[in-house]
Coordinates of C-alpha atoms in Angstrom, one line a residue:
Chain A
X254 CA 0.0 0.0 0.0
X255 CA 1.1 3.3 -1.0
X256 CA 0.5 6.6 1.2
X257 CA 1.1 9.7 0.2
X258 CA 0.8 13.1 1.6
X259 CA 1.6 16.8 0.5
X260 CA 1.8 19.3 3.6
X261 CA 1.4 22.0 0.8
X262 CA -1.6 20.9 -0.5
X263 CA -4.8 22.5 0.8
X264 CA -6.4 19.3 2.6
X265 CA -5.1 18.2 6.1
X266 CA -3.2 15.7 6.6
X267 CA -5.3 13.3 7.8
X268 CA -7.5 13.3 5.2
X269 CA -4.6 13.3 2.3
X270 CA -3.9 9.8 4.0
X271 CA -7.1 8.3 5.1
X272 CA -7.5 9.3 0.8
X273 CA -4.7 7.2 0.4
X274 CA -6.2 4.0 2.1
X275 CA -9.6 4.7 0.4
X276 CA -7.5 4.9 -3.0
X277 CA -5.6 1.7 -2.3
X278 CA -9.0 -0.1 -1.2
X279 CA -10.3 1.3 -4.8
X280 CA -7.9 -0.4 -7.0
X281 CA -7.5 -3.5 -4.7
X282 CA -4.1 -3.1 -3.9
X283 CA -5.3 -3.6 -0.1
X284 CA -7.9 -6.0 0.4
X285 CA -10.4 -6.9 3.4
X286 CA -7.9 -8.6 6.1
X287 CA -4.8 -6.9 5.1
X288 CA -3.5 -5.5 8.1
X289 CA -2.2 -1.9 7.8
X290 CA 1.0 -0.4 9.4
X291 CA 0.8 1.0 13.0
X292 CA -0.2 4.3 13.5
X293 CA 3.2 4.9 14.9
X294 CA 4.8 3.6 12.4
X295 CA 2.9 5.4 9.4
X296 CA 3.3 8.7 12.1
X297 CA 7.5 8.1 12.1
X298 CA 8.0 7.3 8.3
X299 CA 5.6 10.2 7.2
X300 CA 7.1 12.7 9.9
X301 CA 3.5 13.4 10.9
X302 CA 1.9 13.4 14.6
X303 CA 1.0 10.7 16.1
X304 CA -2.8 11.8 16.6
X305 CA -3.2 12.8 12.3
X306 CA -2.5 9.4 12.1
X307 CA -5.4 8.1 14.7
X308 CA -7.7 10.6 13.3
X309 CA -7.2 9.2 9.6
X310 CA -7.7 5.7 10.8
X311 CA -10.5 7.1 13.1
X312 CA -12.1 8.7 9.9
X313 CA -11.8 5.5 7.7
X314 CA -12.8 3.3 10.7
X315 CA -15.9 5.5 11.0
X316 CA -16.6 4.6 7.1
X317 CA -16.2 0.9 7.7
X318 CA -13.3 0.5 5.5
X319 CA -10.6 -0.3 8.6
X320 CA -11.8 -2.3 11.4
X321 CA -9.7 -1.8 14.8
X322 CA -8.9 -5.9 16.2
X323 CA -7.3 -5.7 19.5
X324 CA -4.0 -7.3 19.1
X325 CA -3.9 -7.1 15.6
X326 CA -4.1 -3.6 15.2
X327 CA -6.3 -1.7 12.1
X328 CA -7.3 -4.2 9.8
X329 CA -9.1 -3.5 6.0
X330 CA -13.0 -4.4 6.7
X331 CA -15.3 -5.0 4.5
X332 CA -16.5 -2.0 2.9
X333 CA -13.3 -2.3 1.0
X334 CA -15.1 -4.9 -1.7
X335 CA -18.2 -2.4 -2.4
X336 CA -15.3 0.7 -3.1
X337 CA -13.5 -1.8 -5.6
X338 CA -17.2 -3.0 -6.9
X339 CA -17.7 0.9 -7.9
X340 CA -14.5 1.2 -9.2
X341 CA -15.5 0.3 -12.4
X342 CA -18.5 3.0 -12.4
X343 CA -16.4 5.4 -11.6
X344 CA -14.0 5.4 -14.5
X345 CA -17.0 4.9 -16.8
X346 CA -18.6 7.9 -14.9
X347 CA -15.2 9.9 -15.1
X348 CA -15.0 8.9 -19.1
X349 CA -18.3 10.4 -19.6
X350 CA -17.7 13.7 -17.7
X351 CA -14.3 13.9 -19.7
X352 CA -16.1 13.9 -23.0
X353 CA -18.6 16.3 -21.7
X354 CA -15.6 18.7 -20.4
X355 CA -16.3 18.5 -17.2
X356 CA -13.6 18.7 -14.8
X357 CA -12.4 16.6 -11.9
X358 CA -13.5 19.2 -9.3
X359 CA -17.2 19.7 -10.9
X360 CA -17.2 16.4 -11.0
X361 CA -16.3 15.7 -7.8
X362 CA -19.4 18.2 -6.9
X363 CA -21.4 16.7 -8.5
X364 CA -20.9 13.0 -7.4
X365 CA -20.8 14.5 -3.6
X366 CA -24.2 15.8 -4.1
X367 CA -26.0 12.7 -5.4
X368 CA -24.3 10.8 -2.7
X369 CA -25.4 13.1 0.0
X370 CA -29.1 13.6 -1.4
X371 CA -29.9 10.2 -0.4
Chain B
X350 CA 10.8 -34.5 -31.7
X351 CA 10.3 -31.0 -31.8
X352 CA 10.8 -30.7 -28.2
X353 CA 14.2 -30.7 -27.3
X354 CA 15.3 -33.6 -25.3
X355 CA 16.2 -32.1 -21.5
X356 CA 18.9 -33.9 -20.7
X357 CA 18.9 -32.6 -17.2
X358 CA 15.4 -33.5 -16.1
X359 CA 15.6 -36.9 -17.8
X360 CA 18.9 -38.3 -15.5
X361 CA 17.6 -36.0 -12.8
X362 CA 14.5 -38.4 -12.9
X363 CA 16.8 -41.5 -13.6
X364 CA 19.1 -40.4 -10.8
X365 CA 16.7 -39.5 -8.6
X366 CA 13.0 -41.4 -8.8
X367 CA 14.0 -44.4 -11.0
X368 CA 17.4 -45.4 -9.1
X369 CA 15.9 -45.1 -5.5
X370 CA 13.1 -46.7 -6.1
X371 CA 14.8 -49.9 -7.8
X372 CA 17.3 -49.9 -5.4
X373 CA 14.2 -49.8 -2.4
X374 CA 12.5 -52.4 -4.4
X375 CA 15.4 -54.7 -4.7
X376 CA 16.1 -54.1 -0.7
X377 CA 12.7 -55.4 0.3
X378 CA 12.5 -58.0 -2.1
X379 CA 16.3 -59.3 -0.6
X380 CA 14.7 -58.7 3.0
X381 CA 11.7 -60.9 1.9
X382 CA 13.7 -63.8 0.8
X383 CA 15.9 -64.1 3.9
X384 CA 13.0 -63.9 6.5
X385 CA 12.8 -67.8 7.0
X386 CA 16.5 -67.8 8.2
X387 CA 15.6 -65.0 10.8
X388 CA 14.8 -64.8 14.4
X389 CA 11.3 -63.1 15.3
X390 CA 11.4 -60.8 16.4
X391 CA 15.1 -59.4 14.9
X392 CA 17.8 -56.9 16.5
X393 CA 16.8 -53.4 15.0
X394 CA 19.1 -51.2 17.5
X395 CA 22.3 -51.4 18.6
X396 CA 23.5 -49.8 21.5
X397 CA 27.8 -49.4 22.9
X398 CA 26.9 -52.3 24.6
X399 CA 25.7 -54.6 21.9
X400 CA 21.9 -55.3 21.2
X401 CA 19.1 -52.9 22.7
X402 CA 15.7 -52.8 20.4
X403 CA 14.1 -55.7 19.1
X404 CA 10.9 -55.7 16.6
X405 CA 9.2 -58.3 14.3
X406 CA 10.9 -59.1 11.6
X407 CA 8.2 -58.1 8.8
X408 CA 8.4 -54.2 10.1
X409 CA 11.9 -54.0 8.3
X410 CA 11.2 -54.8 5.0
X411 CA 8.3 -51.9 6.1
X412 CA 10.8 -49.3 7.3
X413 CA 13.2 -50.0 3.7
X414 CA 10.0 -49.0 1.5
X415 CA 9.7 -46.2 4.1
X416 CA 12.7 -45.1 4.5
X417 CA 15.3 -46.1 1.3
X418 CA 12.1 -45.8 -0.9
X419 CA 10.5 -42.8 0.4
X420 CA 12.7 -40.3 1.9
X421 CA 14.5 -40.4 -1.6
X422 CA 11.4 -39.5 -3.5
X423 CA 10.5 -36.7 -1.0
X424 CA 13.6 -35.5 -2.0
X425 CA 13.1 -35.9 -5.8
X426 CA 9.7 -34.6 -5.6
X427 CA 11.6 -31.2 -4.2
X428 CA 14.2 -30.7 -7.1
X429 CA 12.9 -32.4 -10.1
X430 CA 10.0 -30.2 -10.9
X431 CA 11.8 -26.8 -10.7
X432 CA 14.5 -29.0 -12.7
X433 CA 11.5 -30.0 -15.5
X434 CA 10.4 -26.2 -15.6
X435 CA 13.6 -25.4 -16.7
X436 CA 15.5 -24.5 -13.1
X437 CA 19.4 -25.4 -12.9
X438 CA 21.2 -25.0 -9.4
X439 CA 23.8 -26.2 -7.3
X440 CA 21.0 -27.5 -4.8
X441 CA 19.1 -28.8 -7.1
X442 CA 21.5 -31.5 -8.8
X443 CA 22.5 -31.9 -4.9
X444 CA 19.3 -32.8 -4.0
X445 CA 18.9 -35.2 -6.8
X446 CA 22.4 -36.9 -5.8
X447 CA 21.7 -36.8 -2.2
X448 CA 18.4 -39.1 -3.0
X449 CA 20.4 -41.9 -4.4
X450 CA 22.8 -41.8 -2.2
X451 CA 20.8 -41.7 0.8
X452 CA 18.5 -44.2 -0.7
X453 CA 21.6 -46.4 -1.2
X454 CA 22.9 -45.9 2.3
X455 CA 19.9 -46.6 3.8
X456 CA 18.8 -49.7 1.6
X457 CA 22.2 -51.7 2.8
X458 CA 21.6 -50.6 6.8
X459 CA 18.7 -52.2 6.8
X460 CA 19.6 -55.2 4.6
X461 CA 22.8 -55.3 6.5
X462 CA 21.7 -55.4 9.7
X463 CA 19.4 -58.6 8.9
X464 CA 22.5 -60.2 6.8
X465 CA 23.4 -60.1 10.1
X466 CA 20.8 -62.0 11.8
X467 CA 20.9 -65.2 9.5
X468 CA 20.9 -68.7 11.2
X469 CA 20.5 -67.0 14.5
X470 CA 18.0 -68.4 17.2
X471 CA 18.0 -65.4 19.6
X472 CA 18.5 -62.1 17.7
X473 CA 20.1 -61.0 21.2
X474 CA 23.1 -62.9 20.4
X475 CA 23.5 -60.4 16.8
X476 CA 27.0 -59.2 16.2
X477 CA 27.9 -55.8 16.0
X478 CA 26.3 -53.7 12.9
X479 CA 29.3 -51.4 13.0
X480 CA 31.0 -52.9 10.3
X481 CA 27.5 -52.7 7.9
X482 CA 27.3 -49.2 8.7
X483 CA 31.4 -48.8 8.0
X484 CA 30.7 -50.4 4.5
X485 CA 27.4 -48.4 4.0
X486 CA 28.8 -45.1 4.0
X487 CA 31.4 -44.9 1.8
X488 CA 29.4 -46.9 -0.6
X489 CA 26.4 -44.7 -0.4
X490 CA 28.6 -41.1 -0.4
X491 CA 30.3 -43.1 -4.1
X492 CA 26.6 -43.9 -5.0
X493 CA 26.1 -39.9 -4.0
X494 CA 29.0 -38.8 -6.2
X495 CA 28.0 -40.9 -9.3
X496 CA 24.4 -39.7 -9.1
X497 CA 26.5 -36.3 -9.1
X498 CA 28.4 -37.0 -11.9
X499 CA 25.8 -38.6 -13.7
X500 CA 23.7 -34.9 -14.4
X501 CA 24.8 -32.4 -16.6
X502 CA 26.6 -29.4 -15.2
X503 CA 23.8 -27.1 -14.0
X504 CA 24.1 -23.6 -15.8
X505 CA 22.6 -21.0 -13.8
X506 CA 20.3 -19.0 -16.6
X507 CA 20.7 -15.1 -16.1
X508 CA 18.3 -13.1 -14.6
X509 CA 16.4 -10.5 -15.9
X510 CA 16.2 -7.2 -13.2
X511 CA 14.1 -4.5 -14.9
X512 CA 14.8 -1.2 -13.6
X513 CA 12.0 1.1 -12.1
X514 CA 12.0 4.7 -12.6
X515 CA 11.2 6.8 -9.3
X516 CA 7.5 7.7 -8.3
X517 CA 6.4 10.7 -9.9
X518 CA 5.8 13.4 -6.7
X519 CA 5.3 16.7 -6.2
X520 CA 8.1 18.9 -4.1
X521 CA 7.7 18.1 -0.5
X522 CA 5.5 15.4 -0.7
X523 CA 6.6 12.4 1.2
X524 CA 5.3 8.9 0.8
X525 CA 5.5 5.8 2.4
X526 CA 5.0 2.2 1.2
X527 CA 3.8 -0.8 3.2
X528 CA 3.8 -4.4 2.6
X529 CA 4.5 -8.0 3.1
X530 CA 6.4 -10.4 2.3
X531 CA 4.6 -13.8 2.9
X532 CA 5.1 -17.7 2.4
X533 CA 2.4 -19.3 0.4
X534 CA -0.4 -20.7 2.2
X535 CA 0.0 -24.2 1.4
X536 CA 4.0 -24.5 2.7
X537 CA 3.3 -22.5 5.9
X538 CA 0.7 -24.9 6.4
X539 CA 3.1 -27.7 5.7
X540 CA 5.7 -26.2 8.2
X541 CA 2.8 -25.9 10.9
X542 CA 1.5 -28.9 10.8
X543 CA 5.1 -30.3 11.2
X544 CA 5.3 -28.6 14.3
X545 CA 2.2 -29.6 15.8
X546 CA 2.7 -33.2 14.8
X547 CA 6.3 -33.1 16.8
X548 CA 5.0 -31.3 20.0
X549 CA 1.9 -34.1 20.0
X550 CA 4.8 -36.7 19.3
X551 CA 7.2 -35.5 21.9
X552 CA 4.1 -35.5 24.2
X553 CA 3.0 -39.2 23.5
X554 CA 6.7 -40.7 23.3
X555 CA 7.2 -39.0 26.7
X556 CA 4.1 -40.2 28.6
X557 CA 4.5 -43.8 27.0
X558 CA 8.3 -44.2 26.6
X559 CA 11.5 -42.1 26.5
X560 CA 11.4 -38.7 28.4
X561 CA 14.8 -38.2 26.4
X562 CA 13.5 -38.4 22.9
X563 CA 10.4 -36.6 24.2
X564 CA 12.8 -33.7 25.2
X565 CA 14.3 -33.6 21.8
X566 CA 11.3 -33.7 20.1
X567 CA 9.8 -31.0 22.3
X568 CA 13.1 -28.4 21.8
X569 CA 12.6 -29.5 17.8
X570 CA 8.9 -28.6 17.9
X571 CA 9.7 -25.5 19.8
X572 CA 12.6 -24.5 17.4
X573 CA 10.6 -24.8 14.4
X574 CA 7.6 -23.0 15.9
X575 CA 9.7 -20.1 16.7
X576 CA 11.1 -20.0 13.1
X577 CA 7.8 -20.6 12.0
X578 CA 7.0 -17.2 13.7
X579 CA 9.9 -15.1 12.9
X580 CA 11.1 -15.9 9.5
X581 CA 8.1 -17.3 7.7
X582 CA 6.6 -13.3 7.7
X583 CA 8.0 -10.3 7.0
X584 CA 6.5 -6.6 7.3
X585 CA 8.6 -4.0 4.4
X586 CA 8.4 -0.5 4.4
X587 CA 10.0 2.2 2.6
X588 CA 9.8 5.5 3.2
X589 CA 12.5 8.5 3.3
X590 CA 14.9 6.5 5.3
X591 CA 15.4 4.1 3.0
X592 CA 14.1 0.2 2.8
X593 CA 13.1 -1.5 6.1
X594 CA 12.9 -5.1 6.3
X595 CA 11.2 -6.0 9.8
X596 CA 10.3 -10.5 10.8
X597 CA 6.6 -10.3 11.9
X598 CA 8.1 -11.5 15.5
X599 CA 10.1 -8.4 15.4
X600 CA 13.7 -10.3 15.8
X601 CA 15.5 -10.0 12.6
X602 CA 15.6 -6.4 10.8
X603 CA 17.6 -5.7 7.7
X604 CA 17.2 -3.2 5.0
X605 CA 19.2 -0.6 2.9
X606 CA 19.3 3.2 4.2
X607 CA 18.1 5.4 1.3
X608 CA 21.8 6.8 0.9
X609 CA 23.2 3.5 0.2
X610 CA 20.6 2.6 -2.8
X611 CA 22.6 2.6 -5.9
X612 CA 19.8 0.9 -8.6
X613 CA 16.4 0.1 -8.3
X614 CA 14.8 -3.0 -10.1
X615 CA 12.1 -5.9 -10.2
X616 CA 13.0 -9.3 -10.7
X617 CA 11.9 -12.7 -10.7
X618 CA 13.2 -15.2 -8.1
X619 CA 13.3 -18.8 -7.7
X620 CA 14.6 -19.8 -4.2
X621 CA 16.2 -23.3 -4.9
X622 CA 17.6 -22.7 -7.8
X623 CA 19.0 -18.9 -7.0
X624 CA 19.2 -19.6 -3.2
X625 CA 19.2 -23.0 -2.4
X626 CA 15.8 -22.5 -0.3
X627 CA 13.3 -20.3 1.0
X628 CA 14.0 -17.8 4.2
X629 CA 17.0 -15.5 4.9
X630 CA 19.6 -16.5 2.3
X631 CA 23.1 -15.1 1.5
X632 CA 24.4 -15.8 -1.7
X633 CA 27.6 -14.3 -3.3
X634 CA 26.8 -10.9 -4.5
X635 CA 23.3 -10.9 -2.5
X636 CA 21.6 -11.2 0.5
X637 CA 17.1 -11.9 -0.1
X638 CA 14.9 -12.5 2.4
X639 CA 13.1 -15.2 -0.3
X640 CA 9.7 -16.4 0.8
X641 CA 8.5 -17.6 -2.3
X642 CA 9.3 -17.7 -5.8
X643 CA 8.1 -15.3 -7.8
X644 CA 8.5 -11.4 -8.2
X645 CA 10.9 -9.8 -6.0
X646 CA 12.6 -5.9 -5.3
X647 CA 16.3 -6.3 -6.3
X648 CA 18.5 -3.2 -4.6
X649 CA 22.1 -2.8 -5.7
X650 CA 23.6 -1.2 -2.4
X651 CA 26.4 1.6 -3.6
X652 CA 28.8 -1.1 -3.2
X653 CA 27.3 -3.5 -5.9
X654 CA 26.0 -6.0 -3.7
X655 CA 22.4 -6.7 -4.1
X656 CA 19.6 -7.0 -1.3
X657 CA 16.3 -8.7 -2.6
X658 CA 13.2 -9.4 -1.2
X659 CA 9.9 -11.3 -2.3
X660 CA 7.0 -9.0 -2.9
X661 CA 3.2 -9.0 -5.0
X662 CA 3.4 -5.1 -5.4
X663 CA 7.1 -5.2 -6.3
X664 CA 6.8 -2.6 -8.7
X665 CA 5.3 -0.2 -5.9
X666 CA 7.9 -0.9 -3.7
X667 CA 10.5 0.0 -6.0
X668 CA 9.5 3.0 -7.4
X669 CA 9.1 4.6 -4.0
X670 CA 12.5 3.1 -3.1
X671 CA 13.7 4.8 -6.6
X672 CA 12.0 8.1 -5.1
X673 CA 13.4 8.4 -1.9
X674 CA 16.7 7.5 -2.9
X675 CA 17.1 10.4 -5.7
X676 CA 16.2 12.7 -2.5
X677 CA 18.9 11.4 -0.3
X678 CA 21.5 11.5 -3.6
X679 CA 20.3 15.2 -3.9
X680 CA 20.6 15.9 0.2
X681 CA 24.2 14.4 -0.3
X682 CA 25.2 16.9 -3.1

């Protein structure tokens, strides 16, 4: 799994890598059962706090992709599946709003909406 | 034929499967003949004082088709299909060789020691089996050495590394990559079953019999187990200090600090043939932490030696590694 964060980039950092996770759940590359590294251990090799870690395994943990196992640390649940299931209709989606010209960010609106409409 | 005749696998199968298993065969069939002339039950254990461990005669034609028939072909059944697939290495025309010999060695032991036995009423009054095992051994380390001789030389066929070009980033972004290296299900499952069947083994033998053997059985079970937990799993991480290689147990850690990457590449490995096994290995040029075959991340350290480790998401691996060790070549300038 890769994570990757950008302290100039306008989102905190928590969020860049609870993205991160989400992104890797997306494409598969981290499956349900995969065990992820410690939050100390993700805080030391990004040079991050300790607690931006926690809060971005908090988030994710929140959104049922990470599951916390006592003695086994955070662990991919399984909400990871359904975000690879919609991977597909995402880059269909994102195919279609290239053709049409619409942006990423517009499209990101947009997607945001419907999924809080609901 | 259009297939080209592999000379290798044929006499590795010859050497191996087909020469044991004659050899076994012709063992038993000896054993078989001579059983009239035995006592029941015969000597099967000698002790510095003479004679101590008795069983019915039948259980060592048994034990040869066991032992000088099986343990052989457990062997063969290692080396000769990475051998058919087109694998050449040092082990693996060792292992073959070892097979016959051992098969050999064990075949005339047993054999021996009822030669032994013939025309006696009282298997107690046996004489010693040192000289069987005196003659055994040289014969089956010559039987070893032909088996050998008898394979073509092994020639180790070059590997293929593909370089991987750093991550794309931005300037002051900083990444870190996390992942495993693991040994297939089905061998870890092999290697805890093993362990299992010793401890329950040590436990029987030392409730029934001998608390000695039960010890060493125990300490065996125990040894395994623990390198069944440390070496079998392995967490990797890179980030901006370089490649960490951490044992799930937390014992062993290697790696290569990001200054002292010189290349970056992806590679396939297979661990008899390139390493002679699976786990830690050091091999002139390189040290790999090899838990499977398969693909790999191959880093040439600044002084050309090599450190390689067995990953899915090799190609991630490496082109963070490639990343972080352009930033520490740019922090030295």
């Amino acid at each position: 799994m890769l994570l990757r964060i950008d302290p100039a980039a306008g989102a905190p950092l928590y969020d860049q890598i609870a993205a991160s996770i989400r992104a890797d759940a997306a494409t598969g590359a981290l499956v349900e059962g995969d065990r992820l590294p410690s939050a100390r251990e993700v805080a030391e090799s990004l040079d991050v706090n300790l607690h931006t870690v926690l809060k971005a395994y908090q988030m994710l943990r929140d959104e049922g992709l990470v599951e916390m196992r006592r003695g086994r640390g955070a662990v991919i649940g399984s909400a990871a599946a359904s975000l690879a299931d919609l991977r597909a209709d995402a880059q269909a989606l994102a195919a279609r709003a290239r053709e049409l010209g619409v942006g990423p960010e517009a499209l990101a609106a947009l997607v945001r909406a419907a999924a809080q409409e609901s | 034929m259009s297939v080209p005749h592999d000379t290798a696998a044929s006499r590795a199968i010859a050497v191996g499967v087909i020469a044991p298993v004659a050899v076994a065969a012709t063992a038993v069939v000896v054993q078989l003949l001579m059983l009239g002339d035995l006592p029941d039950p015969v000597a099967t254990h000698w002790g510095p004082s003479g004679v101590d461990g008795f069983a019915p005669a039948w259980t060592v034609p048994l034990m040869t088709a066991l032992l000088a028939g099986g343990l052989p072909l457990l062997m063969s059944a290692i080396a000769v299909p990475p051998i058919r697939a087109g694998e050449r290495g040092f082990v693996l025309r060792l292992l073959i060789a070892m097979a016959v010999g051992l098969g050999v060695f064990l075949a005339l032991i047993l054999t021996g020691s009822l030669v032994l036995q013939r025309g006696l009423e009282d298997a107690a009054d046996a004489g010693s089996v040192l000289p069987v095992v005196a003659m055994a051994v040289p014969i089956g380390l010559a039987v070893g050495g032909a088996g050998w001789l008898l394979q073509p030389r092994h020639e180790a066929a070059p590997v293929a590394a593909t370089p991987v070009a750093p991550l794309e980033r931005r300037p002051g972004e900083r990444t870190m990559w996390f992942g495993r290296a693991e040994m297939a299900p089905l061998p870890l499952g092999a290697l805890l079953g093993a362990t299992v069947l010793l401890g329950v083994l040590a436990l029987v033998i030392g409730l029934t019999s001998d608390p000695v053997a039960a010890w060493v059985l125990a300490g065996t079970a125990v040894l395994i187990g623990t390198l069944v937990a440390t070496l079998t799993v392995f967490r990797v991480r890179v980030d901006a200090a370089g490649l960490t290689v951490r044992s799930a147990a937390g014992l062993v850690r290697m790696g290569v600090p990001a200054s002292d990457v010189a290349g970056v590449a992806v590679t396939e490995v297979k661990g008899l043939s390139q390493y002679g096994g699976f786990g830690i290995r050091s091999i002139p040029g390189a040290t790999a932490v090899v838990l499977r075959s398969g693909a790999a991340l191959e880093v040439t350290r600044v002084n050309g030696r090599r450190f390689v480790v067995t990953l899915d998401d090799a190609g991630g691996a490496a082109a963070v590694l490639a990343a972080v060790a352009e930033d520490a070549r740019a922090a030295q300038d």
